[in-house]
Amino acid sequence: MLFRSLTVEWKFDSSSPSYEKDTHMKEGELLALARKMALRSPVRRFQTGAVIFNNGQIVSSGWSHASDRNMVCYRSMHAEHHAIFRCPSSELEDATIVIATVSRKSGNTTDATPCAFCMQYIQRVGIREIIMTTSGGGSRHVYSDII
């Protein structure tokens, strides 16, 4: 895996809707990694990247691209689907996925919202939290009890 050696330890802060870093990486760094994955995407308008981490380690990453599989009903593979597809199923339960979308024209980060299919897929495999970029350069969190 590309980022297997990086570790992250998180604590839940009940007064805040986000997780706070305990040691090495901050949420911004995870969003930067997802943005780096997005820049791999050959898609013309919006490039999307996703990083999955669980138990303090990044376990998978993916980016949107034309499908190289024989997927009849899909023209492209979304970043979320690509990251989940590449991840061992044992690592998905209670994991967190970080999604970043970049406008190819401006190079700025924009709103990253999974499509309905990806949202169902994320929920089905047991991912408990989604962190997505916003157009203002920030992030927003969605938890499994809301999905």
mmCIF file with all atom_site columns, C-alpha atoms in Angstrom:
data_model
loop_
_atom_site.group_PDB
_atom_site.id
_atom_site.type_symbol
_atom_site.label_atom_id
_atom_site.label_alt_id
_atom_site.label_comp_id
_atom_site.label_asym_id
_atom_site.label_entity_id
_atom_site.label_seq_id
_atom_site.pdbx_PDB_ins_code
_atom_site.Cartn_x
_atom_site.Cartn_y
_atom_site.Cartn_z
_atom_site.occupancy
_atom_site.B_iso_or_equiv
_atom_site.pdbx_formal_charge
_atom_site.auth_seq_id
_atom_site.auth_comp_id
_atom_site.auth_asym_id
_atom_site.auth_atom_id
_atom_site.pdbx_PDB_model_num
ATOM 1   C CA . MET A 1 1   ? 0.000   0.000  0.000   1.00 0.00 ? 1   MET A CA 1
ATOM 2   C CA . LEU A 1 2   ? 1.136   3.505  -0.740  1.00 0.00 ? 2   LEU A CA 1
ATOM 3   C CA . PHE A 1 3   ? 0.670   4.962  2.757   1.00 0.00 ? 3   PHE A CA 1
ATOM 4   C CA . ARG A 1 4   ? 0.962   1.825  4.911   1.00 0.00 ? 4   ARG A CA 1
ATOM 5   C CA . SER A 1 5   ? 3.819   3.188  7.026   1.00 0.00 ? 5   SER A CA 1
ATOM 6   C CA . LEU A 1 6   ? 1.911   6.279  8.257   1.00 0.00 ? 6   LEU A CA 1
ATOM 7   C CA . THR A 1 7   ? 0.125   5.989  11.588  1.00 0.00 ? 7   THR A CA 1
ATOM 8   C CA . VAL A 1 8   ? -2.657  8.004  13.137  1.00 0.00 ? 8   VAL A CA 1
ATOM 9   C CA . GLU A 1 9   ? -4.132  7.770  16.608  1.00 0.00 ? 9   GLU A CA 1
ATOM 10  C CA . TRP A 1 10  ? -7.460  9.476  17.244  1.00 0.00 ? 10  TRP A CA 1
ATOM 11  C CA . LYS A 1 11  ? -9.534  10.220 20.332  1.00 0.00 ? 11  LYS A CA 1
ATOM 12  C CA . PHE A 1 12  ? -13.206 11.071 20.268  1.00 0.00 ? 12  PHE A CA 1
ATOM 13  C CA . ASP A 1 13  ? -13.929 14.426 21.832  1.00 0.00 ? 13  ASP A CA 1
ATOM 14  C CA . SER A 1 14  ? -17.558 14.386 22.939  1.00 0.00 ? 14  SER A CA 1
ATOM 15  C CA . SER A 1 15  ? -17.746 18.196 22.946  1.00 0.00 ? 15  SER A CA 1
ATOM 16  C CA . SER A 1 16  ? -16.747 18.379 19.271  1.00 0.00 ? 16  SER A CA 1
ATOM 17  C CA . PRO A 1 17  ? -18.179 16.635 16.198  1.00 0.00 ? 17  PRO A CA 1
ATOM 18  C CA . SER A 1 18  ? -14.676 15.734 15.031  1.00 0.00 ? 18  SER A CA 1
ATOM 19  C CA . TYR A 1 19  ? -11.809 13.560 16.147  1.00 0.00 ? 19  TYR A CA 1
ATOM 20  C CA . GLU A 1 20  ? -8.722  15.144 17.626  1.00 0.00 ? 20  GLU A CA 1
ATOM 21  C CA . LYS A 1 21  ? -5.259  13.948 16.841  1.00 0.00 ? 21  LYS A CA 1
ATOM 22  C CA . ASP A 1 22  ? -3.327  12.207 19.562  1.00 0.00 ? 22  ASP A CA 1
ATOM 23  C CA . THR A 1 23  ? 0.101   11.980 17.895  1.00 0.00 ? 23  THR A CA 1
ATOM 24  C CA . HIS A 1 24  ? 1.360   12.379 14.302  1.00 0.00 ? 24  HIS A CA 1
ATOM 25  C CA . MET A 1 25  ? -1.266  13.361 11.714  1.00 0.00 ? 25  MET A CA 1
ATOM 26  C CA . LYS A 1 26  ? -4.011  15.960 11.769  1.00 0.00 ? 26  LYS A CA 1
ATOM 27  C CA . GLU A 1 27  ? -7.257  15.881 9.835   1.00 0.00 ? 27  GLU A CA 1
ATOM 28  C CA . GLY A 1 28  ? -5.801  18.457 7.449   1.00 0.00 ? 28  GLY A CA 1
ATOM 29  C CA . GLU A 1 29  ? -2.964  16.084 6.612   1.00 0.00 ? 29  GLU A CA 1
ATOM 30  C CA . LEU A 1 30  ? -5.445  13.293 5.829   1.00 0.00 ? 30  LEU A CA 1
ATOM 31  C CA . LEU A 1 31  ? -7.389  15.682 3.613   1.00 0.00 ? 31  LEU A CA 1
ATOM 32  C CA . ALA A 1 32  ? -4.101  16.598 1.899   1.00 0.00 ? 32  ALA A CA 1
ATOM 33  C CA . LEU A 1 33  ? -3.453  12.896 1.215   1.00 0.00 ? 33  LEU A CA 1
ATOM 34  C CA . ALA A 1 34  ? -6.952  12.522 -0.242  1.00 0.00 ? 34  ALA A CA 1
ATOM 35  C CA . ARG A 1 35  ? -6.275  15.625 -2.379  1.00 0.00 ? 35  ARG A CA 1
ATOM 36  C CA . LYS A 1 36  ? -3.023  14.037 -3.559  1.00 0.00 ? 36  LYS A CA 1
ATOM 37  C CA . MET A 1 37  ? -4.984  10.945 -4.606  1.00 0.00 ? 37  MET A CA 1
ATOM 38  C CA . ALA A 1 38  ? -7.474  13.204 -6.425  1.00 0.00 ? 38  ALA A CA 1
ATOM 39  C CA . LEU A 1 39  ? -4.676  14.694 -8.498  1.00 0.00 ? 39  LEU A CA 1
ATOM 40  C CA . ARG A 1 40  ? -3.991  11.207 -9.910  1.00 0.00 ? 40  ARG A CA 1
ATOM 41  C CA . SER A 1 41  ? -7.424  11.230 -11.518 1.00 0.00 ? 41  SER A CA 1
ATOM 42  C CA . PRO A 1 42  ? -7.530  11.713 -15.298 1.00 0.00 ? 42  PRO A CA 1
ATOM 43  C CA . VAL A 1 43  ? -11.147 12.991 -15.146 1.00 0.00 ? 43  VAL A CA 1
ATOM 44  C CA . ARG A 1 44  ? -11.546 16.305 -16.989 1.00 0.00 ? 44  ARG A CA 1
ATOM 45  C CA . ARG A 1 45  ? -13.729 18.487 -14.725 1.00 0.00 ? 45  ARG A CA 1
ATOM 46  C CA . PHE A 1 46  ? -13.529 17.311 -11.128 1.00 0.00 ? 46  PHE A CA 1
ATOM 47  C CA . GLN A 1 47  ? -10.853 15.000 -9.756  1.00 0.00 ? 47  GLN A CA 1
ATOM 48  C CA . THR A 1 48  ? -11.783 13.007 -6.656  1.00 0.00 ? 48  THR A CA 1
ATOM 49  C CA . GLY A 1 49  ? -9.567  11.034 -4.282  1.00 0.00 ? 49  GLY A CA 1
ATOM 50  C CA . ALA A 1 50  ? -10.313 8.926  -1.220  1.00 0.00 ? 50  ALA A CA 1
ATOM 51  C CA . VAL A 1 51  ? -8.246  7.569  1.664   1.00 0.00 ? 51  VAL A CA 1
ATOM 52  C CA . ILE A 1 52  ? -9.496  4.921  4.121   1.00 0.00 ? 52  ILE A CA 1
ATOM 53  C CA . PHE A 1 53  ? -7.930  4.609  7.541   1.00 0.00 ? 53  PHE A CA 1
ATOM 54  C CA . ASN A 1 54  ? -8.655  2.275  10.420  1.00 0.00 ? 54  ASN A CA 1
ATOM 55  C CA . ASN A 1 55  ? -6.954  1.468  13.728  1.00 0.00 ? 55  ASN A CA 1
ATOM 56  C CA . GLY A 1 56  ? -4.488  4.313  13.280  1.00 0.00 ? 56  GLY A CA 1
ATOM 57  C CA . GLN A 1 57  ? -3.280  3.235  9.819   1.00 0.00 ? 57  GLN A CA 1
ATOM 58  C CA . ILE A 1 58  ? -4.098  4.193  6.280   1.00 0.00 ? 58  ILE A CA 1
ATOM 59  C CA . VAL A 1 59  ? -5.336  0.955  4.738   1.00 0.00 ? 59  VAL A CA 1
ATOM 60  C CA . SER A 1 60  ? -6.367  2.010  1.232   1.00 0.00 ? 60  SER A CA 1
ATOM 61  C CA . SER A 1 61  ? -6.589  4.846  -1.246  1.00 0.00 ? 61  SER A CA 1
ATOM 62  C CA . GLY A 1 62  ? -8.328  5.436  -4.536  1.00 0.00 ? 62  GLY A CA 1
ATOM 63  C CA . TRP A 1 63  ? -9.119  8.020  -7.208  1.00 0.00 ? 63  TRP A CA 1
ATOM 64  C CA . SER A 1 64  ? -11.785 8.465  -9.855  1.00 0.00 ? 64  SER A CA 1
ATOM 65  C CA . HIS A 1 65  ? -10.922 7.070  -13.259 1.00 0.00 ? 65  HIS A CA 1
ATOM 66  C CA . ALA A 1 66  ? -12.295 5.198  -16.238 1.00 0.00 ? 66  ALA A CA 1
ATOM 67  C CA . SER A 1 67  ? -13.140 1.664  -15.254 1.00 0.00 ? 67  SER A CA 1
ATOM 68  C CA . ASP A 1 68  ? -10.692 -0.976 -16.403 1.00 0.00 ? 68  ASP A CA 1
ATOM 69  C CA . ARG A 1 69  ? -13.070 -3.694 -15.209 1.00 0.00 ? 69  ARG A CA 1
ATOM 70  C CA . ASN A 1 70  ? -15.942 -4.992 -17.291 1.00 0.00 ? 70  ASN A CA 1
ATOM 71  C CA . MET A 1 71  ? -18.558 -2.940 -15.444 1.00 0.00 ? 71  MET A CA 1
ATOM 72  C CA . VAL A 1 72  ? -21.357 -2.645 -17.967 1.00 0.00 ? 72  VAL A CA 1
ATOM 73  C CA . CYS A 1 73  ? -23.517 -0.081 -16.169 1.00 0.00 ? 73  CYS A CA 1
ATOM 74  C CA . TYR A 1 74  ? -20.712 2.262  -15.022 1.00 0.00 ? 74  TYR A CA 1
ATOM 75  C CA . ARG A 1 75  ? -18.510 4.413  -17.234 1.00 0.00 ? 75  ARG A CA 1
ATOM 76  C CA . SER A 1 76  ? -16.139 5.378  -14.465 1.00 0.00 ? 76  SER A CA 1
ATOM 77  C CA . MET A 1 77  ? -14.995 4.117  -11.109 1.00 0.00 ? 77  MET A CA 1
ATOM 78  C CA . HIS A 1 78  ? -15.560 6.622  -8.334  1.00 0.00 ? 78  HIS A CA 1
ATOM 79  C CA . ALA A 1 79  ? -12.759 7.274  -5.844  1.00 0.00 ? 79  ALA A CA 1
ATOM 80  C CA . GLU A 1 80  ? -14.744 5.893  -2.908  1.00 0.00 ? 80  GLU A CA 1
ATOM 81  C CA . HIS A 1 81  ? -15.533 2.689  -4.766  1.00 0.00 ? 81  HIS A CA 1
ATOM 82  C CA . HIS A 1 82  ? -11.929 2.347  -5.930  1.00 0.00 ? 82  HIS A CA 1
ATOM 83  C CA . ALA A 1 83  ? -10.558 2.735  -2.379  1.00 0.00 ? 83  ALA A CA 1
ATOM 84  C CA . ILE A 1 84  ? -13.065 0.223  -0.950  1.00 0.00 ? 84  ILE A CA 1
ATOM 85  C CA . PHE A 1 85  ? -12.408 -2.212 -3.808  1.00 0.00 ? 85  PHE A CA 1
ATOM 86  C CA . ARG A 1 86  ? -8.650  -2.127 -3.087  1.00 0.00 ? 86  ARG A CA 1
ATOM 87  C CA . CYS A 1 87  ? -9.043  -2.550 0.696   1.00 0.00 ? 87  CYS A CA 1
ATOM 88  C CA . PRO A 1 88  ? -9.171  -5.904 2.516   1.00 0.00 ? 88  PRO A CA 1
ATOM 89  C CA . SER A 1 89  ? -12.722 -6.373 3.816   1.00 0.00 ? 89  SER A CA 1
ATOM 90  C CA . SER A 1 90  ? -11.413 -7.023 7.342   1.00 0.00 ? 90  SER A CA 1
ATOM 91  C CA . GLU A 1 91  ? -10.102 -3.428 7.459   1.00 0.00 ? 91  GLU A CA 1
ATOM 92  C CA . LEU A 1 92  ? -13.391 -1.732 6.509   1.00 0.00 ? 92  LEU A CA 1
ATOM 93  C CA . GLU A 1 93  ? -15.468 -2.302 9.649   1.00 0.00 ? 93  GLU A CA 1
ATOM 94  C CA . ASP A 1 94  ? -15.550 0.929  11.722  1.00 0.00 ? 94  ASP A CA 1
ATOM 95  C CA . ALA A 1 95  ? -13.100 2.645  9.358   1.00 0.00 ? 95  ALA A CA 1
ATOM 96  C CA . THR A 1 96  ? -13.127 6.292  8.281   1.00 0.00 ? 96  THR A CA 1
ATOM 97  C CA . ILE A 1 97  ? -13.024 7.444  4.665   1.00 0.00 ? 97  ILE A CA 1
ATOM 98  C CA . VAL A 1 98  ? -11.645 10.860 3.730   1.00 0.00 ? 98  VAL A CA 1
ATOM 99  C CA . ILE A 1 99  ? -12.816 12.234 0.365   1.00 0.00 ? 99  ILE A CA 1
ATOM 100 C CA . ALA A 1 100 ? -11.417 15.253 -1.503  1.00 0.00 ? 100 ALA A CA 1
ATOM 101 C CA . THR A 1 101 ? -12.591 16.764 -4.784  1.00 0.00 ? 101 THR A CA 1
ATOM 102 C CA . VAL A 1 102 ? -10.509 19.215 -6.806  1.00 0.00 ? 102 VAL A CA 1
ATOM 103 C CA . SER A 1 103 ? -11.667 21.382 -9.710  1.00 0.00 ? 103 SER A CA 1
ATOM 104 C CA . ARG A 1 104 ? -9.258  20.714 -12.560 1.00 0.00 ? 104 ARG A CA 1
ATOM 105 C CA . LYS A 1 105 ? -9.901  24.177 -14.039 1.00 0.00 ? 105 LYS A CA 1
ATOM 106 C CA . SER A 1 106 ? -9.120  26.237 -10.929 1.00 0.00 ? 106 SER A CA 1
ATOM 107 C CA . GLY A 1 107 ? -7.119  23.706 -8.925  1.00 0.00 ? 107 GLY A CA 1
ATOM 108 C CA . ASN A 1 108 ? -9.169  24.551 -5.832  1.00 0.00 ? 108 ASN A CA 1
ATOM 109 C CA . THR A 1 109 ? -10.742 22.055 -3.459  1.00 0.00 ? 109 THR A CA 1
ATOM 110 C CA . THR A 1 110 ? -14.515 21.875 -3.811  1.00 0.00 ? 110 THR A CA 1
ATOM 111 C CA . ASP A 1 111 ? -17.444 20.057 -2.188  1.00 0.00 ? 111 ASP A CA 1
ATOM 112 C CA . ALA A 1 112 ? -16.930 16.296 -2.115  1.00 0.00 ? 112 ALA A CA 1
ATOM 113 C CA . THR A 1 113 ? -20.217 14.448 -1.823  1.00 0.00 ? 113 THR A CA 1
ATOM 114 C CA . PRO A 1 114 ? -20.520 10.725 -2.583  1.00 0.00 ? 114 PRO A CA 1
ATOM 115 C CA . CYS A 1 115 ? -23.224 9.732  -5.059  1.00 0.00 ? 115 CYS A CA 1
ATOM 116 C CA . ALA A 1 116 ? -26.154 7.631  -3.804  1.00 0.00 ? 116 ALA A CA 1
ATOM 117 C CA . PHE A 1 117 ? -24.519 4.392  -4.988  1.00 0.00 ? 117 PHE A CA 1
ATOM 118 C CA . CYS A 1 118 ? -21.217 5.162  -3.211  1.00 0.00 ? 118 CYS A CA 1
ATOM 119 C CA . MET A 1 119 ? -23.046 6.261  -0.043  1.00 0.00 ? 119 MET A CA 1
ATOM 120 C CA . GLN A 1 120 ? -24.901 2.906  0.056   1.00 0.00 ? 120 GLN A CA 1
ATOM 121 C CA . TYR A 1 121 ? -21.661 1.045  -0.629  1.00 0.00 ? 121 TYR A CA 1
ATOM 122 C CA . ILE A 1 122 ? -19.865 2.923  2.164   1.00 0.00 ? 122 ILE A CA 1
ATOM 123 C CA . GLN A 1 123 ? -22.650 2.081  4.597   1.00 0.00 ? 123 GLN A CA 1
ATOM 124 C CA . ARG A 1 124 ? -22.874 -1.574 3.507   1.00 0.00 ? 124 ARG A CA 1
ATOM 125 C CA . VAL A 1 125 ? -19.167 -2.291 4.066   1.00 0.00 ? 125 VAL A CA 1
ATOM 126 C CA . GLY A 1 126 ? -19.265 -0.857 7.613   1.00 0.00 ? 126 GLY A CA 1
ATOM 127 C CA . ILE A 1 127 ? -17.397 2.452  7.314   1.00 0.00 ? 127 ILE A CA 1
ATOM 128 C CA . ARG A 1 128 ? -18.503 4.572  10.271  1.00 0.00 ? 128 ARG A CA 1
ATOM 129 C CA . GLU A 1 129 ? -17.394 8.082  9.338   1.00 0.00 ? 129 GLU A CA 1
ATOM 130 C CA . ILE A 1 130 ? -16.975 10.133 6.174   1.00 0.00 ? 130 ILE A CA 1
ATOM 131 C CA . ILE A 1 131 ? -14.833 13.272 6.122   1.00 0.00 ? 131 ILE A CA 1
ATOM 132 C CA . MET A 1 132 ? -15.394 15.381 2.995   1.00 0.00 ? 132 MET A CA 1
ATOM 133 C CA . THR A 1 133 ? -13.838 18.570 1.666   1.00 0.00 ? 133 THR A CA 1
ATOM 134 C CA . THR A 1 134 ? -15.878 21.743 1.272   1.00 0.00 ? 134 THR A CA 1
ATOM 135 C CA . SER A 1 135 ? -15.443 24.526 -1.258  1.00 0.00 ? 135 SER A CA 1
ATOM 136 C CA . GLY A 1 136 ? -14.270 26.896 1.469   1.00 0.00 ? 136 GLY A CA 1
ATOM 137 C CA . GLY A 1 137 ? -11.212 24.738 2.105   1.00 0.00 ? 137 GLY A CA 1
ATOM 138 C CA . GLY A 1 138 ? -12.670 23.142 5.230   1.00 0.00 ? 138 GLY A CA 1
ATOM 139 C CA . SER A 1 139 ? -14.235 19.773 5.893   1.00 0.00 ? 139 SER A CA 1
ATOM 140 C CA . ARG A 1 140 ? -17.472 18.259 7.102   1.00 0.00 ? 140 ARG A CA 1
ATOM 141 C CA . HIS A 1 141 ? -18.167 14.987 8.888   1.00 0.00 ? 141 HIS A CA 1
ATOM 142 C CA . VAL A 1 142 ? -20.944 12.444 8.390   1.00 0.00 ? 142 VAL A CA 1
ATOM 143 C CA . TYR A 1 143 ? -21.269 9.595  10.894  1.00 0.00 ? 143 TYR A CA 1
ATOM 144 C CA . SER A 1 144 ? -22.746 6.142  10.302  1.00 0.00 ? 144 SER A CA 1
ATOM 145 C CA . ASP A 1 145 ? -25.838 6.837  12.412  1.00 0.00 ? 145 ASP A CA 1
ATOM 146 C CA . ILE A 1 146 ? -26.688 9.686  9.987   1.00 0.00 ? 146 ILE A CA 1
ATOM 147 C CA . ILE A 1 147 ? -25.888 7.863  6.722   1.00 0.00 ? 147 ILE A CA 1
#
